[in-house]
CSV table of C-alpha atoms in Angstrom, one decimal:
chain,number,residue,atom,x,y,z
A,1,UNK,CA,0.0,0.0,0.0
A,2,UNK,CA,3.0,2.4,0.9
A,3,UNK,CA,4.5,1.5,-2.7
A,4,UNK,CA,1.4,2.5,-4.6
A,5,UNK,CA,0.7,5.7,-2.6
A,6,UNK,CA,4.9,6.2,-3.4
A,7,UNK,CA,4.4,5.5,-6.9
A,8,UNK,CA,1.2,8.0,-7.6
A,9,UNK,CA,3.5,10.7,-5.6
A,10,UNK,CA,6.3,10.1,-8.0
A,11,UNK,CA,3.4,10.7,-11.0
A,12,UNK,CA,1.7,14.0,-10.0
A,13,UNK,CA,5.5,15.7,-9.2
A,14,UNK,CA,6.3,14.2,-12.8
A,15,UNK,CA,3.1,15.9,-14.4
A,16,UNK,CA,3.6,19.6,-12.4
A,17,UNK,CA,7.3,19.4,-13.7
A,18,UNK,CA,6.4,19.3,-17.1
A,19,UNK,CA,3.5,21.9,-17.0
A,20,UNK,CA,6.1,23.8,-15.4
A,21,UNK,CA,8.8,23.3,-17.9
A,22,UNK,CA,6.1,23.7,-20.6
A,23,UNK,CA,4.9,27.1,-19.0
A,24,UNK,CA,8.7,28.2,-18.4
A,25,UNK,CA,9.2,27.7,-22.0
A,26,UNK,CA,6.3,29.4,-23.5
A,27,UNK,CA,7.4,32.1,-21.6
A,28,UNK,CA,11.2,32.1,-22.3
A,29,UNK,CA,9.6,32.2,-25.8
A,30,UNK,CA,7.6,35.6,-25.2
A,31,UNK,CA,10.6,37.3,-23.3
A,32,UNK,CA,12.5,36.1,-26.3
A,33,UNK,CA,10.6,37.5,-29.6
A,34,UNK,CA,9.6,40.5,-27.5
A,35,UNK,CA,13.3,41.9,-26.3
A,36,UNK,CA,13.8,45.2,-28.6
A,37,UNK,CA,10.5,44.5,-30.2
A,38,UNK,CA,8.3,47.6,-30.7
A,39,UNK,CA,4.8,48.1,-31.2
A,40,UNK,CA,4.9,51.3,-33.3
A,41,UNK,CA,6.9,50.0,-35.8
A,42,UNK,CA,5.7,48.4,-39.2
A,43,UNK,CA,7.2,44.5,-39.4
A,44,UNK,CA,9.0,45.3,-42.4
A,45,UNK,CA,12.6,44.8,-43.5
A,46,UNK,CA,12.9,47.9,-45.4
A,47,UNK,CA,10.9,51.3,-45.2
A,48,UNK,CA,9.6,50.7,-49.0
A,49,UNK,CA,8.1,47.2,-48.3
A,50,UNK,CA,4.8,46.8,-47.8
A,51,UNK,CA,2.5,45.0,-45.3
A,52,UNK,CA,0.2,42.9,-46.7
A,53,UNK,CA,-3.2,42.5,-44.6
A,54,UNK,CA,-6.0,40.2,-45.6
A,55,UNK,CA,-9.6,41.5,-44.2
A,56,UNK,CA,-12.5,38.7,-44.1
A,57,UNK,CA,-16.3,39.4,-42.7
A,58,UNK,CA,-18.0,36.9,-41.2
A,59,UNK,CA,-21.6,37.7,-39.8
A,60,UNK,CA,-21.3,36.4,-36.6
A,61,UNK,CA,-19.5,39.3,-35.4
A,62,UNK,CA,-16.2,38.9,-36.2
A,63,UNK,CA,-13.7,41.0,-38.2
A,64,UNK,CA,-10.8,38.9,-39.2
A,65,UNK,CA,-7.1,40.4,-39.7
A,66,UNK,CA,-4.1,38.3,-40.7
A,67,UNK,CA,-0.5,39.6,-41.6
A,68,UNK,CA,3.0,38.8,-41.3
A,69,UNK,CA,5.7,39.8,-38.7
A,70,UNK,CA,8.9,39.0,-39.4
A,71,UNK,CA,10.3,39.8,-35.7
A,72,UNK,CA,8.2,37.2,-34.5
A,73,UNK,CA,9.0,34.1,-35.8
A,74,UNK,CA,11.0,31.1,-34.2
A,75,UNK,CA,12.0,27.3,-34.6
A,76,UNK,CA,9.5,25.2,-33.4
A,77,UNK,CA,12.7,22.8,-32.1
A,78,UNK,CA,14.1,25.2,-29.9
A,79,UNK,CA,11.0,25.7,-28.0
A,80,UNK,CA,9.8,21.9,-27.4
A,81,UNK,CA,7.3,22.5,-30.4
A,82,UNK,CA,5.4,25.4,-29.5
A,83,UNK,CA,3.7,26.3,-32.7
A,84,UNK,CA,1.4,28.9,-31.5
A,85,UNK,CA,1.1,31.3,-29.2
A,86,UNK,CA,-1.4,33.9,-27.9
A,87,UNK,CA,-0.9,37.9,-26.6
A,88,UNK,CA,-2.6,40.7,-25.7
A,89,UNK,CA,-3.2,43.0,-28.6
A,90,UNK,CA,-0.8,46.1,-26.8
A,91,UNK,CA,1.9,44.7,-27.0
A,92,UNK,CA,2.0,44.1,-30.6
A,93,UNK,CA,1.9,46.1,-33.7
A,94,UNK,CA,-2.2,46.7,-35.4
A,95,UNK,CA,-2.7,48.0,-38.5
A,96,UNK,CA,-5.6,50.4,-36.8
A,97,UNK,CA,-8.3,48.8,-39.5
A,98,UNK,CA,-11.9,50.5,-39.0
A,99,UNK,CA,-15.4,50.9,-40.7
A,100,UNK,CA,-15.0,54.0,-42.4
A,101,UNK,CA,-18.6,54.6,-43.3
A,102,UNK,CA,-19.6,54.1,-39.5
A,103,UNK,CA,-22.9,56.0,-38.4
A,104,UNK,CA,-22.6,56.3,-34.4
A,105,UNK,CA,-18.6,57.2,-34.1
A,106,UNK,CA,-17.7,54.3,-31.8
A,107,UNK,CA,-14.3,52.9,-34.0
A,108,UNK,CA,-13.5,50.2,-31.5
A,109,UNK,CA,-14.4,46.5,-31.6
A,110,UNK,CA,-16.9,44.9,-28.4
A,111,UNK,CA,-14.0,43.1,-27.2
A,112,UNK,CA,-9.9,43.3,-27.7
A,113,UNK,CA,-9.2,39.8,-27.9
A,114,UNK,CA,-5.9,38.1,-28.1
A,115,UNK,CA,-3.0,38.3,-30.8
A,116,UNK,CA,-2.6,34.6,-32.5
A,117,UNK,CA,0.8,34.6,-33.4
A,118,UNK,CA,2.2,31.7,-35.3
A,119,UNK,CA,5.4,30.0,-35.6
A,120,UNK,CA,6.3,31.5,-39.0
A,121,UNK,CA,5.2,35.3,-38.1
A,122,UNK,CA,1.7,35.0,-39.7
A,123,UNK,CA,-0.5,36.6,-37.4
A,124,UNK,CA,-4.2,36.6,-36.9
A,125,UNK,CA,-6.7,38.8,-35.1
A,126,UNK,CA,-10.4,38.0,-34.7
A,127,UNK,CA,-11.9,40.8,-32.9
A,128,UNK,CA,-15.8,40.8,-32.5
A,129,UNK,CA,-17.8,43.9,-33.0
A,130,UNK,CA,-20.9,44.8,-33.8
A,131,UNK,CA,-21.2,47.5,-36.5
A,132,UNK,CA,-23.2,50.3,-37.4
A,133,UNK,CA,-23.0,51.9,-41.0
A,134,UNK,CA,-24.8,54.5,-42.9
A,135,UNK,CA,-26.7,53.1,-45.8
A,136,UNK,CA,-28.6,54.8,-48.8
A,137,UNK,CA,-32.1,53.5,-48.2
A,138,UNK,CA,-34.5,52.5,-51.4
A,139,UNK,CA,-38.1,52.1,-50.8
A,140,UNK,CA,-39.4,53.3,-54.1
A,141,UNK,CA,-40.9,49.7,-54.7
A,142,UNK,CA,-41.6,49.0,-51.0
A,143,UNK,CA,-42.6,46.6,-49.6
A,144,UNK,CA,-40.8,44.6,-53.0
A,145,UNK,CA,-37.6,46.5,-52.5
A,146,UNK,CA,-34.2,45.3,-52.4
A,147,UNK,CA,-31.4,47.2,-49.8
A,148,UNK,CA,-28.0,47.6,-50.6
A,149,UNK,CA,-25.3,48.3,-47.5
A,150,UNK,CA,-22.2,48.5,-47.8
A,151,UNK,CA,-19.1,48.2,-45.0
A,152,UNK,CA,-16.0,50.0,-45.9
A,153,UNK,CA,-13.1,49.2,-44.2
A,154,UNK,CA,-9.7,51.5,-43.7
A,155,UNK,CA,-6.4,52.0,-42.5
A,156,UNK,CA,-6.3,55.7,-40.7
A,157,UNK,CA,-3.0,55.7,-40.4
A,158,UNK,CA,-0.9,53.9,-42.8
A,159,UNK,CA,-1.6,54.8,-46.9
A,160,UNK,CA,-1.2,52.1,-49.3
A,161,UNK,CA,2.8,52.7,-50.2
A,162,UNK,CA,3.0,51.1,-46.4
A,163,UNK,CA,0.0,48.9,-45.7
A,164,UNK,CA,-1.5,46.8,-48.6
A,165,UNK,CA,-5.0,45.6,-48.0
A,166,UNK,CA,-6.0,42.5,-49.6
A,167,UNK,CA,-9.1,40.0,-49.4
A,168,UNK,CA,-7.9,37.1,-47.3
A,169,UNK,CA,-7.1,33.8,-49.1
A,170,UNK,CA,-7.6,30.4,-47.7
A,171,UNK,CA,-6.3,27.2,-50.1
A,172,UNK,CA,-5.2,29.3,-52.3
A,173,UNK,CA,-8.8,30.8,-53.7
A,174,UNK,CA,-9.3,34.5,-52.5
A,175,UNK,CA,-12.7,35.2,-50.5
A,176,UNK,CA,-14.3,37.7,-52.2
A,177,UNK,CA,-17.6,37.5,-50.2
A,178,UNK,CA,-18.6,38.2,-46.8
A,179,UNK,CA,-18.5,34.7,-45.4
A,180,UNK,CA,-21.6,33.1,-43.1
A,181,UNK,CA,-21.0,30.6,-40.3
A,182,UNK,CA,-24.2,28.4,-40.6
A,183,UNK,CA,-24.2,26.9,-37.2
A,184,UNK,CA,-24.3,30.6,-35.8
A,185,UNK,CA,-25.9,32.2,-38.0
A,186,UNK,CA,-30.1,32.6,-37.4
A,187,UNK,CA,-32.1,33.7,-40.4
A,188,UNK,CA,-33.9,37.2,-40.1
A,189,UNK,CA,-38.0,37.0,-40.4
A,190,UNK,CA,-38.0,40.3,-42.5
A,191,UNK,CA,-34.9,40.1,-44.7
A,192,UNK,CA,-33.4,37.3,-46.9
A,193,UNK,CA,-29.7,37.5,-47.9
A,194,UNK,CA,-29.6,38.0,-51.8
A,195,UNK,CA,-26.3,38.9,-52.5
A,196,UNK,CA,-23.1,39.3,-50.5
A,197,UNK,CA,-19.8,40.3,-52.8
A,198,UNK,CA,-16.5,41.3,-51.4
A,199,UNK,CA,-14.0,43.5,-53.0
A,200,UNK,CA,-10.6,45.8,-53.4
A,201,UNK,CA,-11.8,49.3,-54.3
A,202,UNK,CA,-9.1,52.2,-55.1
A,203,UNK,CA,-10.0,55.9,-56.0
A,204,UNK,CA,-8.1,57.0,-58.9
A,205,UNK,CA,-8.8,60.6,-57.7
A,206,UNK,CA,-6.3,59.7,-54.6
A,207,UNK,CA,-2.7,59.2,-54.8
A,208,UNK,CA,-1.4,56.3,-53.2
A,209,UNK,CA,0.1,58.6,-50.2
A,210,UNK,CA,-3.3,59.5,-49.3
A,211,UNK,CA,-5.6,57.1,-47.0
A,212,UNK,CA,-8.6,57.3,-49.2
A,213,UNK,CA,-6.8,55.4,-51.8
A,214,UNK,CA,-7.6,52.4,-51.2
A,215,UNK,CA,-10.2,50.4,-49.2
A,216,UNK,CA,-11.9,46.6,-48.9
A,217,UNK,CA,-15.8,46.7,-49.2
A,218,UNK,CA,-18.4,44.2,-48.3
A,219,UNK,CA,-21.7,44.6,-49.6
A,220,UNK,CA,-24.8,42.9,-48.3
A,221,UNK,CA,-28.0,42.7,-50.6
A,222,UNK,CA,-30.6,42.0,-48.9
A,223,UNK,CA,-34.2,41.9,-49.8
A,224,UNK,CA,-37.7,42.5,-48.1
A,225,UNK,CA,-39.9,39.3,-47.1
A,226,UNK,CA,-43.4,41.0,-48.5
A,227,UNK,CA,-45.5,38.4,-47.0
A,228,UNK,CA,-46.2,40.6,-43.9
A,229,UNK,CA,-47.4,43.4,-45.7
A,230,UNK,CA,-49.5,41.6,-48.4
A,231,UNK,CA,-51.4,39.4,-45.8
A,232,UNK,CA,-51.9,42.8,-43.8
A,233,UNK,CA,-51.9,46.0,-45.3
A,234,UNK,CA,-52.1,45.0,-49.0
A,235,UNK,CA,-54.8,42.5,-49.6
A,236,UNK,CA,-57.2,44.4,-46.9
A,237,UNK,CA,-56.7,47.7,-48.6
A,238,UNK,CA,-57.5,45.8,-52.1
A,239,UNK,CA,-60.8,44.2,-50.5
A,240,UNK,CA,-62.0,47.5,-49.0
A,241,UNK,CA,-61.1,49.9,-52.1
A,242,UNK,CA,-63.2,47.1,-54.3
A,243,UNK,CA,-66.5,47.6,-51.9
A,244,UNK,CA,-66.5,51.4,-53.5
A,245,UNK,CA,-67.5,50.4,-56.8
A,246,UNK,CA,-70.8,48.2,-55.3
A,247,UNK,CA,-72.2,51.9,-54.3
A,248,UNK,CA,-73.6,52.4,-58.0
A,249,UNK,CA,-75.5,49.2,-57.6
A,250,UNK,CA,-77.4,50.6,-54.7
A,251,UNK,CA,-80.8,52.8,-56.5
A,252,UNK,CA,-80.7,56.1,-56.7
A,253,UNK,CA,-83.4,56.7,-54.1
A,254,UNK,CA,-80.7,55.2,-51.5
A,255,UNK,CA,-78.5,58.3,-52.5
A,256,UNK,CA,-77.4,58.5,-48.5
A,257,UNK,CA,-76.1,55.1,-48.2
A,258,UNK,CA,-74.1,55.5,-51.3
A,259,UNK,CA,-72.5,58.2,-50.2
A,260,UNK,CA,-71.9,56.5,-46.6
A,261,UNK,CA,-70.1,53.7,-48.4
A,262,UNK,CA,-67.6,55.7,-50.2
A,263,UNK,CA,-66.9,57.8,-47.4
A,264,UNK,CA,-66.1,54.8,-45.0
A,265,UNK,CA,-63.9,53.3,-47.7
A,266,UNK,CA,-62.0,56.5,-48.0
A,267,UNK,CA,-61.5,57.1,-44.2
A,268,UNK,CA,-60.3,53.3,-44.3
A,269,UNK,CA,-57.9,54.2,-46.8
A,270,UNK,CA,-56.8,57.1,-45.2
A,271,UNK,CA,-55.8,54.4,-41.9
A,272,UNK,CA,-53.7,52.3,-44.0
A,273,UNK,CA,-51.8,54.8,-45.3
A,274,UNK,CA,-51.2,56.1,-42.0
A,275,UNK,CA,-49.9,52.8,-41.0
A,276,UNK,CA,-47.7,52.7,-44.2
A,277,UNK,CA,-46.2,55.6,-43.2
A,278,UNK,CA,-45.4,54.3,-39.7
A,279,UNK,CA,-43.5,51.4,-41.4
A,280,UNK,CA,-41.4,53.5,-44.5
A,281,UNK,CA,-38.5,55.5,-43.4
A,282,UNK,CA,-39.0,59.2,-43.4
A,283,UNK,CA,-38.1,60.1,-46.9
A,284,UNK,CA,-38.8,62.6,-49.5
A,285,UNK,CA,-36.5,61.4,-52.4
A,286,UNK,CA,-39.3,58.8,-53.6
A,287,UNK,CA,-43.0,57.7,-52.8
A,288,UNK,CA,-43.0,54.0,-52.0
A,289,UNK,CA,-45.2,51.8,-54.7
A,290,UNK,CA,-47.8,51.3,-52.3
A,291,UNK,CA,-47.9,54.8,-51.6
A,292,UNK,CA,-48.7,55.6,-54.8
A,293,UNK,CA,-51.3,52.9,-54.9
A,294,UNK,CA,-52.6,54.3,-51.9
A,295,UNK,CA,-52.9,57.9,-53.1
A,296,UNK,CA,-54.6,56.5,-56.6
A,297,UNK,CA,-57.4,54.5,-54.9
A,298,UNK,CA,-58.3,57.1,-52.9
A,299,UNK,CA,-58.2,59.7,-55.5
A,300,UNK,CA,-60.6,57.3,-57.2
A,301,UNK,CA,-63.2,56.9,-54.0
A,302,UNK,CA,-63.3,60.7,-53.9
A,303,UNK,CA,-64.2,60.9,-57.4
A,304,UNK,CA,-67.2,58.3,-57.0
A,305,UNK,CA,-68.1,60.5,-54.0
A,306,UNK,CA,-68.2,63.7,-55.7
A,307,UNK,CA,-70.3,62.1,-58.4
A,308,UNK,CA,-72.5,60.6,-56.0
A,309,UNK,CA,-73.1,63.9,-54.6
A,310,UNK,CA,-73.6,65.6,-58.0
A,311,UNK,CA,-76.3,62.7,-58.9
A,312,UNK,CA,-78.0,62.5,-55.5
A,313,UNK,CA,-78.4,66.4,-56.2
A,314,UNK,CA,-80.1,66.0,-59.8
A,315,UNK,CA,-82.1,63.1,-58.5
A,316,UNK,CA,-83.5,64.5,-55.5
A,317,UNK,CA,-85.1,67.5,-57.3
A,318,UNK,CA,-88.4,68.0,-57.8
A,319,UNK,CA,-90.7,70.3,-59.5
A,320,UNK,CA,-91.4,72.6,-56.4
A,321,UNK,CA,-88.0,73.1,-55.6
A,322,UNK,CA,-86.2,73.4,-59.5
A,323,UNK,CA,-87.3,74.3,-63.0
A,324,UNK,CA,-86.0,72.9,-66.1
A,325,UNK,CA,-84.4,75.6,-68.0
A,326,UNK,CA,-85.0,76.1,-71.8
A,327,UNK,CA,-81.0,75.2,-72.6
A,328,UNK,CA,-81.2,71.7,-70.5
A,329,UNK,CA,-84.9,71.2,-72.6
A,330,UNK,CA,-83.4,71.8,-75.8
A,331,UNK,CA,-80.4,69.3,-74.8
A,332,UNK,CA,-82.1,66.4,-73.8
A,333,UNK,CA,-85.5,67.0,-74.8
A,334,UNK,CA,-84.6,68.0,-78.8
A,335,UNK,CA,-80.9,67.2,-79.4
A,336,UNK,CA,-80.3,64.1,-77.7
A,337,UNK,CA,-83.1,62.2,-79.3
A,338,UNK,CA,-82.3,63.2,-82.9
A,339,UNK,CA,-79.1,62.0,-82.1
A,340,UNK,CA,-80.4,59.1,-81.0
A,341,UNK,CA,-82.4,58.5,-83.5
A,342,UNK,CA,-86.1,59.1,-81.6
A,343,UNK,CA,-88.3,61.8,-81.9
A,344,UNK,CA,-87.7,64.8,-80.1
A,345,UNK,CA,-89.2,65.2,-76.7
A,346,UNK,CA,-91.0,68.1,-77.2
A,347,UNK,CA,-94.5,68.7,-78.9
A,348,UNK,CA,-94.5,71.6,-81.6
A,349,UNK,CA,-97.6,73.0,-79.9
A,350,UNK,CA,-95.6,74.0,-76.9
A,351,UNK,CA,-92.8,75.6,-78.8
A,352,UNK,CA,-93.7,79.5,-78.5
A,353,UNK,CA,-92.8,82.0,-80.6
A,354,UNK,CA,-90.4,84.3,-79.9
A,355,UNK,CA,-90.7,88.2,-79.8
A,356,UNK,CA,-87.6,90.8,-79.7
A,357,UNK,CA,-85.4,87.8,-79.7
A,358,UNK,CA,-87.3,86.5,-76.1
A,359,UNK,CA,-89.4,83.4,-76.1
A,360,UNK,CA,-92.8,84.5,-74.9
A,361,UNK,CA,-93.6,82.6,-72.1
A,362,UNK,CA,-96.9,79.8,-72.0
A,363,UNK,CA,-100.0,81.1,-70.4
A,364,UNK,CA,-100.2,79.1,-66.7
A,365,UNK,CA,-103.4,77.4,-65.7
A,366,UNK,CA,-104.0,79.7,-63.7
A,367,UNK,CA,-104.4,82.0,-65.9
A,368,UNK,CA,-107.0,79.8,-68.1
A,369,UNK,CA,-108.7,78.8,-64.9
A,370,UNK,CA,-109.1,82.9,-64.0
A,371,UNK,CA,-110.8,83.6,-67.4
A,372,UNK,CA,-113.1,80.3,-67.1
A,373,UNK,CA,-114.2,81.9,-64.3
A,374,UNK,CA,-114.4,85.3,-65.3
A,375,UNK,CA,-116.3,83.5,-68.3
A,376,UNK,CA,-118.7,82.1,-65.5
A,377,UNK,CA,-119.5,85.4,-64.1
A,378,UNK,CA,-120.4,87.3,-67.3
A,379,UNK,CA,-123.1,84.9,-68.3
A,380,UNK,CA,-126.7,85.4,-67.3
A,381,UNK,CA,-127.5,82.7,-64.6
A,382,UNK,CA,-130.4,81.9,-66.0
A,383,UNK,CA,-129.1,81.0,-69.4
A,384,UNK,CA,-126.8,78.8,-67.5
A,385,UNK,CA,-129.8,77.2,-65.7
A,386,UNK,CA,-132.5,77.0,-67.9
A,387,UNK,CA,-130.8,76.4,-71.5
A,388,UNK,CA,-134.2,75.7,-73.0
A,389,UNK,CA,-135.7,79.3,-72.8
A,390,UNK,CA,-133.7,80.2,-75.4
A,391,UNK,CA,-135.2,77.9,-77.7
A,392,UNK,CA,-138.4,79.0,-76.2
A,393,UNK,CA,-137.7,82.8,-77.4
A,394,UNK,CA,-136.6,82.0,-81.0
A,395,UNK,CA,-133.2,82.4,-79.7
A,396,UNK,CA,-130.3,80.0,-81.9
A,397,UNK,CA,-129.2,76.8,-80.4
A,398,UNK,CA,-126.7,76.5,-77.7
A,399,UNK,CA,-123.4,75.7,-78.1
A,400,UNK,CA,-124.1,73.3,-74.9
A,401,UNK,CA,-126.5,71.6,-77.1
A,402,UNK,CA,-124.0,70.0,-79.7
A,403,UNK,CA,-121.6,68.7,-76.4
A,404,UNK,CA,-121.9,64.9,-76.8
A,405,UNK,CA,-122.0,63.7,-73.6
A,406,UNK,CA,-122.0,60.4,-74.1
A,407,UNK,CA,-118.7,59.3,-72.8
A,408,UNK,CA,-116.1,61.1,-71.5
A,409,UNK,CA,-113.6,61.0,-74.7
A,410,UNK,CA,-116.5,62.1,-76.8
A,411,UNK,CA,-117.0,65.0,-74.1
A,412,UNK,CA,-113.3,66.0,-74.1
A,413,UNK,CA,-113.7,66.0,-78.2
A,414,UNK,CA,-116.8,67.9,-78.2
A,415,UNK,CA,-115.3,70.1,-75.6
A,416,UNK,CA,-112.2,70.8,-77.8
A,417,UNK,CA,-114.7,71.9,-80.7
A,418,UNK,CA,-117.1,74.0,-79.2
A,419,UNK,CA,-114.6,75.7,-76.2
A,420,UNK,CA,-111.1,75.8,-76.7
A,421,UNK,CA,-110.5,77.4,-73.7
A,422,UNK,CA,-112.4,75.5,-71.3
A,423,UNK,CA,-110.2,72.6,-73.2
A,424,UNK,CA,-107.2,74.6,-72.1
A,425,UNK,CA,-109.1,74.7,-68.5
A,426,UNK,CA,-109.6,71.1,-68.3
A,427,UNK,CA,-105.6,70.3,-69.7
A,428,UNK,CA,-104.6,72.7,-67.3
A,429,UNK,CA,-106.5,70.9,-63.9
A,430,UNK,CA,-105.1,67.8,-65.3
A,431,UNK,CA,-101.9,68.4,-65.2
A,432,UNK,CA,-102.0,69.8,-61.5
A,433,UNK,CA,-103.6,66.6,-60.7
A,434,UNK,CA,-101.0,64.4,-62.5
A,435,UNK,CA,-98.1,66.8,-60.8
A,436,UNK,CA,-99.2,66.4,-57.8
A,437,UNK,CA,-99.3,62.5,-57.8
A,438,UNK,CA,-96.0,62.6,-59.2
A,439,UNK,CA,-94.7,64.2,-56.2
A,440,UNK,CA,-96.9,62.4,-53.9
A,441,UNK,CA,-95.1,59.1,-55.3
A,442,UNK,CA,-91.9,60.6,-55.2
A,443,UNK,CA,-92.2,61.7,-51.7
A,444,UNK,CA,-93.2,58.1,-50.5
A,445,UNK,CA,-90.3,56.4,-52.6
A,446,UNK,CA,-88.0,59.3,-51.2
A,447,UNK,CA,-88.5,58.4,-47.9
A,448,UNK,CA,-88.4,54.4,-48.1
């Protein structure tokens, strides 16, 4: 029993000695590359060389910078075959990449992680950040629109004569898109990834002394998922709009309700484009495609209101409150029908004649009814009465006498012969009679 505990004694002081040695040696191997070395100077040979840095995007946060420092390379053999090591990022030199195009000012990453330094001096730096960019937004064909943002990355303090940036190269093929992790990366219920190219841009206007010369972009397409909008804004707009048109099967005598229905579908239209405009960003370099659907349909409702208006007005008038005026009578009562190949509206008989360029104006029943009576008055009452006396004094035979009064067409006739103006009496009383049934019926229809 003493042996065995002596024996697993002899293990564990075995094991801590090489972590030991193993820890001694990684550090003898950071005291070593890091004796004269300094941070503010590029890892060139010579002043005219240029360090090369390869930039790669992923979306899961992460920046990734990778170049080559000659002062810190060593022999894996000298240093029990330590092949990698890991630093903080101060104590070695950065080429001071940022997002150029950044919208909020904040130029550092979310978290300053370790240096991963290799054996041969290749070095690699994956700091996470989270950024924010300015980007041109497009909503002329919203909600169909496609966005285009673009990240534009920098050196703001080395120009291209002393920093070359490059897209980073992995088995020998050059990344020129922003790469996705798809274990980490979670797919966004409004926007689908179209499109995500990576590339070198330099600006010819620059010289290559000057920090705007050159610069690494990643552009992310992305387009809108419509299915939101169209299941509610789109398709309930398109529903409502199409109830305005089912106001001119409603009868004209239901003039109210007509107009009720395109109001409601107007002030329903006037809610969805409020709620549009909630959604769009505040813009006034284009009107989004439903916008200008929006603005159409209800230009539309307010035209079928306005006419509803203008032929609730023509058909609720009646002949106590409006009279027809000779230019409308000659329109539709003797132009239209000719042109329509009927027979005008109008009886010749009730065409008068014209005097210093005036149309003289028809004599009103009342007038006719004032002379029958007047008529009435002159006469002897006993000629009225007793008709026969005449006879009886050798007197000539009454007009009265040649009436047939048989039936009551003949009467009319014989009335028409012998009177003309109690004819013109009679007309008269019947149309009062028939204009006052016409509005009695139109009054009752009116108010069902």
């Amino acid at each position: 029993m003493a042996g065995c505990s002596l024996g697993i004694f002899f293990g564990l002081v075995t094991i801590l000695g090489t972590l030991q040695v193993q820890c001694n040696e990684e550090s003898q191997l950071i005291s070593t590359l890091f004796k004269g070395y300094s941070k503010n100077i590029r890892p060139v040979v010579h002043p005219e060389d240029k360090v090369e840095v390869q930039i790669k995007l992923t979306l899961t946060n992460l920046i990734s910078l990778q170049w080559n420092d000659y002062r810190l390379a060593w022999n894996t053999s000298d240093y029990y075959g330590i092949g990698i090591i890991r630093v903080p990022y101060n104590i070695v030199w950065l080429p001071d990449i940022v997002l150029e195009n950044n919208i909020d000012g904040n130029f550092d990453v979310a978290y300053y992680a370790n240096v991963l330094i290799e054996n041969t001096g290749f070095m690699t730096w994956l700091p996470p950040a989270i950024y924010r960019s300015t980007c041109a937004i497009e909503i002329t064909y919203f909600p169909f629109d496609y966005q285009n943002c673009t990240l534009a990355f920098r050196s703001q303090t080395y120009s291209a004569n002393e920093v070359s940036l490059i897209l980073a190269v992995e088995s020998d093929k050059t990344i020129e898109w922003v790469d996705i992790d798809p274990q980490a990366f979670t797919e966004n219920g409004e926007w689908a990834i179209v499109h995500r190219p990576a590339r070198k841009m330099i600006n010819t206007r620059y010289s290559p002394d000057d920090l705007e010369y050159q610069e690494i972009t990643f552009n992310l397409i992305i387009k809108r998922k419509p299915l939101f909008y169209i299941i509610n804004i789109i398709l309930p707009c398109s529903l409502i709009s199409s109830l305005v048109v089912l106001a001119y099967f409603l009868p004209a005598q239901a003039g109210g309700q007509k107009l009720t229905v395109s109001i409601s579908v107007l002030l329903a239209q006037t809610v969805f484009l409020f709620l549009i405009a909630q959604k769009v960003p505040e813009t006034s370099l284009s009107v989004p495609l439903i916008g200008k659907y929006l603005i159409f349909v209800m230009s539309v409702t307010t035209f079928i209101a306005t006419n509803q208006i203008v032929v609730l007005n023509f058909s609720l008038r009646s002949p106590n409150t409006h009279t027809m005026s000779n230019t409308i009578k000659h329109v539709f009562l003797e132009m239209v029908p000719r042109f329509l190949g009927m027979s005008p509206l109008i009886d010749d008989n009730e065409v008068t004649p014209e005097v210093n360029g005036l149309r003289e104006r028809h004599r009103s029943s009342f007038g006719l009814m004032q002379r029958a009576e007047e008529y009435v008055l002159k006469q002897p009452r006993s000629e009225m009465m007793f008709d026969k006396q005449r006879e009886k004094h050798g007197l000539t035979r009454s007009i009265v006498d040649t009436i047939d009064v048989s039936s009551t067409a003949n009467l009319y006739k014989s009335l028409g012969q012998a009177a003309p103006e109690i004819k013109q009496c009679v007309d008269a009383c019947n149309f009062i009679a028939e204009s006052t049934r016409q509005q009695n019926n139109f009054g009752s229809s009116s108010k069902l």
